[in-house]
C-alpha atoms as a printed R data frame, in Angstrom:
    type eleno elety resid chain resno       x       y      z
1   ATOM     1    CA   MET     A     1 -39.061  15.468 57.795
2   ATOM     2    CA   GLY     A     2 -39.694  11.329 56.763
3   ATOM     3    CA   PRO     A     3 -39.412   9.923 53.202
4   ATOM     4    CA   THR     A     4 -42.432  10.854 50.305
5   ATOM     5    CA   LYS     A     5 -43.529   7.024 49.807
6   ATOM     6    CA   PHE     A     6 -46.051   5.688 47.442
7   ATOM     7    CA   THR     A     7 -47.127   1.743 47.431
8   ATOM     8    CA   ASN     A     8 -49.935   0.838 44.833
9   ATOM     9    CA   PRO     A     9 -52.067  -1.036 46.128
10  ATOM    10    CA   LYS     A    10 -53.168  -3.119 43.028
11  ATOM    11    CA   ILE     A    11 -50.144  -5.227 43.357
12  ATOM    12    CA   ASP     A    12 -48.918  -7.262 45.873
13  ATOM    13    CA   PHE     A    13 -45.585  -6.973 46.896
14  ATOM    14    CA   SER     A    14 -45.492 -10.872 48.532
15  ATOM    15    CA   PHE     A    15 -45.241 -12.123 45.309
16  ATOM    16    CA   VAL     A    16 -40.976 -10.539 44.867
17  ATOM    17    CA   GLU     A    17 -38.570 -12.368 45.577
18  ATOM    18    CA   ARG     A    18 -35.343 -11.704 43.375
19  ATOM    19    CA   VAL     A    19 -35.022  -8.265 42.323
20  ATOM    20    CA   ALA     A    20 -31.764  -6.242 40.043
21  ATOM    21    CA   VAL     A    21 -30.546  -3.409 41.022
22  ATOM    22    CA   LEU     A    22 -29.914  -0.842 38.681
23  ATOM    23    CA   PRO     A    23 -27.128   1.736 37.825
24  ATOM    24    CA   PHE     A    24 -28.524   5.042 39.411
25  ATOM    25    CA   GLU     A    25 -28.826   8.552 37.747
26  ATOM    26    CA   ASN     A    26 -26.971  11.299 39.055
27  ATOM    27    CA   TYR     A    27 -28.436  14.180 39.473
28  ATOM    28    CA   SER     A    28 -25.497  15.971 41.733
29  ATOM    29    CA   ASN     A    29 -22.269  16.959 41.254
30  ATOM    30    CA   ASP     A    30 -21.094  14.297 43.692
31  ATOM    31    CA   THR     A    31 -19.620  11.895 40.446
32  ATOM    32    CA   ALA     A    32 -19.146   8.926 42.721
33  ATOM    33    CA   ALA     A    33 -22.742   9.565 44.434
34  ATOM    34    CA   ALA     A    34 -24.672   7.320 42.100
35  ATOM    35    CA   ALA     A    35 -22.359   4.675 42.389
36  ATOM    36    CA   ARG     A    36 -22.455   5.100 46.092
37  ATOM    37    CA   VAL     A    37 -26.015   4.380 46.583
38  ATOM    38    CA   THR     A    38 -26.356   1.720 44.015
39  ATOM    39    CA   ARG     A    39 -23.648  -0.381 46.051
40  ATOM    40    CA   LEU     A    40 -25.088   0.586 49.714
41  ATOM    41    CA   LEU     A    41 -28.707  -0.061 48.860
42  ATOM    42    CA   VAL     A    42 -27.959  -3.761 47.057
43  ATOM    43    CA   THR     A    43 -26.017  -4.016 50.880
44  ATOM    44    CA   GLU     A    44 -29.257  -2.630 52.551
45  ATOM    45    CA   LEU     A    45 -31.364  -5.158 50.354
46  ATOM    46    CA   LEU     A    46 -29.606  -8.489 51.210
47  ATOM    47    CA   ALA     A    47 -29.083  -7.357 54.910
48  ATOM    48    CA   THR     A    48 -32.752  -7.127 55.575
49  ATOM    49    CA   GLY     A    49 -33.186 -11.163 54.192
50  ATOM    50    CA   ALA     A    50 -36.414 -10.019 52.612
51  ATOM    51    CA   VAL     A    51 -35.255 -10.149 48.495
52  ATOM    52    CA   ASP     A    52 -32.565 -11.849 47.026
53  ATOM    53    CA   VAL     A    53 -30.508  -9.294 44.777
54  ATOM    54    CA   VAL     A    54 -28.607 -10.308 41.185
55  ATOM    55    CA   GLU     A    55 -25.160  -9.338 41.536
56  ATOM    56    CA   PRO     A    56 -24.510  -6.008 40.107
57  ATOM    57    CA   GLY     A    57 -21.730  -7.331 37.283
58  ATOM    58    CA   GLU     A    58 -24.584  -9.535 35.985
59  ATOM    59    CA   VAL     A    59 -26.981  -6.502 35.861
60  ATOM    60    CA   ASN     A    60 -24.743  -3.884 33.898
61  ATOM    61    CA   ALA     A    61 -23.700  -7.142 31.720
62  ATOM    62    CA   ALA     A    62 -27.862  -7.503 30.918
63  ATOM    63    CA   THR     A    63 -28.089  -3.467 30.522
64  ATOM    64    CA   VAL     A    64 -25.667  -3.177 28.119
65  ATOM    65    CA   LYS     A    65 -27.052  -6.354 26.208
66  ATOM    66    CA   PHE     A    66 -30.571  -4.444 25.819
67  ATOM    67    CA   GLY     A    67 -28.600  -1.495 24.879
68  ATOM    68    CA   ALA     A    68 -30.189   0.281 27.783
69  ATOM    69    CA   ASN     A    69 -27.986   3.499 28.300
70  ATOM    70    CA   ARG     A    70 -25.946   3.231 31.993
71  ATOM    71    CA   ALA     A    71 -26.632   6.842 32.329
72  ATOM    72    CA   GLN     A    72 -30.633   6.951 31.991
73  ATOM    73    CA   ARG     A    73 -33.882   4.452 33.082
74  ATOM    74    CA   PRO     A    74 -34.114   1.323 30.888
75  ATOM    75    CA   SER     A    75 -37.335   1.961 29.048
76  ATOM    76    CA   THR     A    76 -40.609  -0.037 29.512
77  ATOM    77    CA   GLU     A    77 -39.613  -2.699 27.058
78  ATOM    78    CA   GLN     A    78 -36.125  -2.990 28.464
79  ATOM    79    CA   ILE     A    79 -37.439  -3.345 31.833
80  ATOM    80    CA   VAL     A    80 -39.406  -6.565 30.622
81  ATOM    81    CA   GLU     A    81 -36.147  -7.835 28.799
82  ATOM    82    CA   LEU     A    82 -34.055  -7.652 31.533
83  ATOM    83    CA   GLY     A    83 -36.476  -9.472 33.983
84  ATOM    84    CA   LYS     A    84 -36.768 -12.074 31.750
85  ATOM    85    CA   THR     A    85 -32.833 -12.470 31.330
86  ATOM    86    CA   LEU     A    86 -31.963 -11.665 34.808
87  ATOM    87    CA   GLY     A    87 -34.935 -13.788 35.773
88  ATOM    88    CA   VAL     A    88 -36.726 -10.949 38.706
89  ATOM    89    CA   GLN     A    89 -39.758  -9.696 39.842
90  ATOM    90    CA   ALA     A    90 -39.202  -6.557 39.798
91  ATOM    91    CA   VAL     A    91 -35.742  -3.849 39.241
92  ATOM    92    CA   ILE     A    92 -35.382  -1.082 41.569
93  ATOM    93    CA   ALA     A    93 -34.051   1.916 39.519
94  ATOM    94    CA   GLY     A    94 -33.515   5.398 40.944
95  ATOM    95    CA   ALA     A    95 -31.542   8.502 41.140
96  ATOM    96    CA   VAL     A    96 -29.308  11.340 44.276
97  ATOM    97    CA   LEU     A    97 -30.919  14.040 43.374
98  ATOM    98    CA   GLN     A    98 -28.818  15.304 45.786
99  ATOM    99    CA   SER     A    99 -24.819  14.729 47.283
100 ATOM   100    CA   GLU     A   100 -23.031  17.413 49.100
101 ATOM   101    CA   VAL     A   101 -21.717  19.196 52.119
102 ATOM   102    CA   LEU     A   102 -23.436  22.314 53.015
103 ATOM   103    CA   ARG     A   103 -21.811  24.894 55.099
104 ATOM   104    CA   SER     A   104 -23.617  26.142 58.586
105 ATOM   105    CA   GLY     A   105 -21.324  28.365 59.974
106 ATOM   106    CA   SER     A   106 -17.564  26.761 60.264
107 ATOM   107    CA   ALA     A   107 -18.917  22.998 59.857
108 ATOM   108    CA   GLY     A   108 -20.173  21.241 57.290
109 ATOM   109    CA   VAL     A   109 -23.712  19.244 56.903
110 ATOM   110    CA   PRO     A   110 -23.643  16.382 54.071
111 ATOM   111    CA   THR     A   111 -27.085  16.150 52.805
112 ATOM   112    CA   VAL     A   112 -28.485  13.710 50.635
113 ATOM   113    CA   THR     A   113 -31.270  13.053 48.530
114 ATOM   114    CA   VAL     A   114 -32.140  10.178 46.981
115 ATOM   115    CA   ASP     A   115 -35.523   9.070 44.949
116 ATOM   116    CA   ALA     A   116 -35.975   5.155 44.135
117 ATOM   117    CA   GLN     A   117 -38.841   2.841 42.336
118 ATOM   118    CA   LEU     A   118 -39.332  -0.576 42.657
119 ATOM   119    CA   VAL     A   119 -40.773  -2.059 38.949
120 ATOM   120    CA   GLU     A   120 -42.714  -4.963 38.372
121 ATOM   121    CA   THR     A   121 -40.542  -7.090 35.392
122 ATOM   122    CA   GLU     A   122 -44.018  -8.310 33.734
123 ATOM   123    CA   SER     A   123 -45.614  -5.063 32.742
124 ATOM   124    CA   GLY     A   124 -43.526  -2.312 34.377
125 ATOM   125    CA   ALA     A   125 -45.660  -0.985 36.661
126 ATOM   126    CA   ILE     A   126 -44.717   0.812 39.872
127 ATOM   127    CA   ILE     A   127 -44.563  -1.005 42.563
128 ATOM   128    CA   TRP     A   128 -42.910   0.777 45.450
129 ATOM   129    CA   ALA     A   129 -41.385   4.578 45.494
130 ATOM   130    CA   ALA     A   130 -39.780   7.261 47.951
131 ATOM   131    CA   THR     A   131 -37.852  10.420 47.874
132 ATOM   132    CA   HIS     A   132 -35.484  10.416 51.195
133 ATOM   133    CA   THR     A   133 -32.773  13.628 52.211
134 ATOM   134    CA   GLU     A   134 -31.248  12.949 54.854
135 ATOM   135    CA   LYS     A   135 -28.536  15.727 57.145
136 ATOM   136    CA   GLY     A   136 -25.752  14.744 58.530
137 ATOM   137    CA   SER     A   137 -25.089  15.566 62.531
138 ATOM   138    CA   VAL     A   138 -23.263  19.422 62.593
139 ATOM   139    CA   ALA     A   139 -23.507  19.023 66.828
140 ATOM   140    CA   SER     A   140 -20.605  17.338 66.492
141 ATOM   141    CA   ALA     A   141 -18.597  19.584 63.838
142 ATOM   142    CA   ARG     A   142 -19.708  22.051 66.221
143 ATOM   143    CA   LEU     A   143 -19.006  20.689 69.473
144 ATOM   144    CA   LEU     A   144 -15.628  19.405 68.255
145 ATOM   145    CA   GLY     A   145 -14.736  22.049 66.135
146 ATOM   146    CA   ASN     A   146 -14.190  19.275 63.005
147 ATOM   147    CA   GLU     A   147 -16.100  18.797 59.810
148 ATOM   148    CA   GLY     A   148 -18.842  16.179 61.331
149 ATOM   149    CA   GLU     A   149 -20.476  13.214 59.795
150 ATOM   150    CA   PRO     A   150 -18.897  12.332 56.387
151 ATOM   151    CA   LEU     A   151 -21.207  12.413 53.565
152 ATOM   152    CA   SER     A   152 -20.664   8.655 53.304
153 ATOM   153    CA   VAL     A   153 -22.747   7.881 56.828
154 ATOM   154    CA   THR     A   154 -25.470  10.331 56.030
155 ATOM   155    CA   THR     A   155 -25.621   8.517 52.406
156 ATOM   156    CA   ARG     A   156 -26.230   4.876 53.804
157 ATOM   157    CA   ARG     A   157 -28.393   6.099 56.704
158 ATOM   158    CA   CYS     A   158 -30.274   7.421 53.670
159 ATOM   159    CA   VAL     A   159 -30.445   4.687 51.662
160 ATOM   160    CA   ARG     A   160 -31.403   2.739 55.073
161 ATOM   161    CA   ARG     A   161 -34.235   4.597 55.310
162 ATOM   162    CA   LEU     A   162 -35.732   4.252 52.070
163 ATOM   163    CA   VAL     A   163 -35.663   0.399 51.993
164 ATOM   164    CA   GLU     A   164 -37.691   0.396 55.585
165 ATOM   165    CA   THR     A   165 -40.157   1.983 53.816
166 ATOM   166    CA   LEU     A   166 -40.351  -0.690 50.844
167 ATOM   167    CA   LEU     A   167 -40.287  -3.389 53.952
168 ATOM   168    CA   LYS     A   168 -42.919  -1.301 55.873
């Protein structure tokens, strides 16, 4: 199953030249999952060349300045202020819903679910939203008798597929 995607037909994405990736929320038991997804998303966005991305340290400093809680998504008012401060047309916010290795017989199957939204900073309207679940390969694990694909590889593929839906 591919990503579930929403694109706001009332907003033209082409005006977005610079974005800020906010720290993702984490609803999984994997304590490093949100930081991993946030970092991978920055890299994947930069790799496309489609948008400029604000350096994560600058984003963190701005969220602290406006009293945004790192554990939850900023309010619409805070998003508008972040847009002005960081000079961005949009922010990307989201959450890691699942990040774990599920057992399939003797093999482990890494499974990652990420939900993300691109929010324009003038009004706080959602431009794009997507959710995707990615499962790692168990074929190599069963064949070779090992743990199979690392969770980080599955996470990277999940994030890449989300970014692909943003650019289509």
